[in-house]
């Protein structure tokens, strides 16, 4: 009889010489391990029944060579097995048990004793020998090391597995423990069971373990590869599905899911480019799993709404019929023939050119000259929608290009907003006041605008909010500007400028009669048989209530009169059938006292004052230059918000007067005891530019010679220290302003003669234009009286062979 010590709590277990044999399929029991088995075969059931009737039963477990053998006999089982203790028997049904076994010791079958009612055999126990050997120690260390590495790669194993490996001290037991937990073939396990030599057994287990390690490593590698291949999208999809499931579970899913479903249709209907459509669908998927009360939900929803509402594929068909265009332009606008002609040319070229790429029209001129309404007419004449984007004061690039969606309340830029409003992707788009575009630290809106206008880039304009490209190439852009100078050069290059300089008094009268009055009557619901705005009253409004190059205020004042009449009609003070005739005298009843007195009346002819002509954003203006003197030491004071260029031309004028004092009859060294003050009234308005040079010069001469400048004379021109008069800009606007102010004679540079073609004939008829080359020529036309010794001086000097009024020859 052989025994084997086991570390059980109930002391050593004896293995009897003859034991009952339980055949096992598909598994090998090792000493020290605990396994549950199902018992259902007749013989096995009998065996268990009998065994449990004994105290501390020990049986033999032999693995079948072929699992399919139903009633294994002698040769059907391996000859080496494991003695086991029955720890627990659970009756599952009649003739069916679950038995928990604990391996106790290796046993070898010596011979079979009986086969009925179950097999019994004579066995010999084969306990592991106890040997101390360095090689064995090394093998054990190796085994533990690899075992722990395998455990690490198997997340399904409990964390304690590593510690368990460490705690086993018997080499044989360790090998058995590891083998029983490895996924091996039954034959392999049996092989380990039959290997009694410890070193050989450990080597075998090491081999299996290393194989397992390799398999796990490869598995991990494949896992990461697969994960990478799954890609972000797919993973996101899986996560979203999971999130959706969680939300469903929590009852947090959007109740109005149906309304989100509508988006699907809308996306389909919007006919976006394929890439954009993908983005839209992705956003919709995101939306579906979001909490409707979250801020992110609102942001995403708004974004999606923008995407589906933009006119990706909606456009109007152009009807470019030049005769029709002409007709519409004429119906909306009086005169401005030159501009209309160029618009027609522009449209004709557009019609012929297939790619539609070309310069952008820019209508330039003071306010109220009809730039906006021309833009509208152009769009209307070819059947396009019209939108207007005001650029005045836009400093932030984001106004053009939109804010990124990360900002709270962000929106697309004005261009995309306009497109959405138009509802078509080819509207006429007016970029109003392109000259007022600013820029600061928030980026340069002009460069964003360049991208909008550039035919090479604007077919995929990217708005920061949309983040998907939008095709702007079909939009017809029309810019407007008051002044051309402030427009950044790069932008200006793209523009085809058409100037609208402003209207004369007569033109304004015609515009009022033909367009403004009928329009205002209609707007106020007054029929022409109730109100007669006479030509005199229109003239009175133009002179006494407006001072402008355009007709915007005129239109407003006409509207005010109409409102007054409408009140009378409503009150009943204007009886049915009666007609209100507004004469010039009646205008103050409607509009109050005159807002502008005639400037001519303001001007007193006294020495030191001279009228100049200026060009501003609101058209031409007249301005008065006043010069006065006081005791002092020759300093020059300038007030009235003069810019640097204007101040320099004042200095130049003074230097010229000083160096030419003699022939002008001015006391030489007059500055020694005198200070000079130059002031230009309307001090609140900044003024700049060199064109007031001649005016300042004349005012100074007038002061020092004590001869007044004629009240009905105005002038413009730049000066040089050598006495030349150089050309200036804005001639037409300036002449119109002079005409408005009732000026009778204008002095202007000789080299501006070419610009006179633009001046309306009526102005030419009523004003005497004198072109001058040199500053000395000015005085005889401007002063009321020539300086006393002027003639004598000139004559004397010419006689001496030096004509002081001629510029000195240049070296
Ligand atoms: P702008 O854009 O140049 O400031 P608007 O287009 O707003 O000017 O014009 C102001 C008003 O004057 C509009 O009602 C416009 O119809 C009218 N108007 C301007 N010029 C003319 C013109 N030549 N004929 C008829 N109406 C005009």
CSV table of C-alpha atoms and ligand atoms in Angstrom, one decimal, residues 331-336 340 365-375 388 430 432 480 482 500 503 511 515-516 519-520 550-552 555, ligand 1:
chain,number,residue,atom,x,y,z
A,331,UNK,CA,-37.3,103.3,-66.1
A,332,UNK,CA,-35.5,103.5,-62.8
A,333,UNK,CA,-32.9,106.2,-63.4
A,334,UNK,CA,-32.8,109.6,-65.0
A,335,UNK,CA,-29.9,110.5,-67.2
A,336,UNK,CA,-26.5,109.1,-66.0
A,340,UNK,CA,-25.8,103.2,-68.2
A,365,UNK,CA,-19.7,108.4,-56.0
A,366,UNK,CA,-21.2,110.4,-53.1
A,367,UNK,CA,-24.3,109.2,-51.2
A,368,UNK,CA,-27.7,109.4,-52.8
A,369,UNK,CA,-26.6,109.4,-56.4
A,370,UNK,CA,-28.3,106.1,-57.1
A,371,UNK,CA,-25.6,103.5,-56.6
A,372,UNK,CA,-27.7,101.1,-54.7
A,373,UNK,CA,-30.8,101.5,-56.8
A,374,UNK,CA,-28.7,101.0,-59.9
A,375,UNK,CA,-27.4,97.7,-58.5
A,388,UNK,CA,-26.9,93.9,-50.1
A,430,UNK,CA,-24.0,94.5,-53.7
A,432,UNK,CA,-21.8,98.4,-50.2
A,480,UNK,CA,-20.1,100.6,-54.3
A,482,UNK,CA,-17.8,106.9,-52.0
A,500,UNK,CA,-21.4,108.8,-60.5
A,503,UNK,CA,-26.2,116.0,-60.0
A,511,UNK,CA,-35.1,113.5,-61.0
A,515,UNK,CA,-38.9,109.8,-60.1
A,516,UNK,CA,-38.9,111.0,-56.5
A,519,UNK,CA,-42.4,107.5,-55.8
A,520,UNK,CA,-43.1,109.4,-52.6
A,550,UNK,CA,-27.0,113.2,-54.6
A,551,UNK,CA,-30.8,113.2,-54.0
A,552,UNK,CA,-31.2,111.2,-50.9
A,555,UNK,CA,-36.2,112.4,-51.5
B,1,LIG,P1,-26.6,105.6,-53.1
B,1,LIG,O1,-26.6,104.1,-53.0
B,1,LIG,O2,-25.7,106.1,-54.1
B,1,LIG,O3,-26.3,106.2,-51.8
B,1,LIG,P2,-29.4,105.3,-53.6
B,1,LIG,O4,-29.3,104.3,-54.6
B,1,LIG,O5,-29.7,104.9,-52.2
B,1,LIG,O6,-28.0,106.1,-53.5
B,1,LIG,O7,-30.3,106.5,-54.1
B,1,LIG,C1,-31.1,107.3,-53.3
B,1,LIG,C2,-32.4,107.6,-53.9
B,1,LIG,O8,-32.2,108.4,-55.0
B,1,LIG,C3,-33.1,106.3,-54.4
B,1,LIG,O9,-34.4,106.4,-54.2
B,1,LIG,C4,-32.8,106.4,-55.9
B,1,LIG,O10,-33.9,105.8,-56.6
B,1,LIG,C5,-32.8,107.9,-56.2
B,1,LIG,N1,-32.0,108.2,-57.3
B,1,LIG,C6,-30.7,108.5,-57.3
B,1,LIG,N2,-30.3,108.8,-58.6
B,1,LIG,C7,-31.3,108.7,-59.4
B,1,LIG,C8,-31.5,108.9,-60.8
B,1,LIG,N3,-30.5,109.2,-61.6
B,1,LIG,N4,-32.7,108.7,-61.3
B,1,LIG,C9,-33.8,108.4,-60.5
B,1,LIG,N5,-33.7,108.2,-59.1
B,1,LIG,C10,-32.4,108.4,-58.6
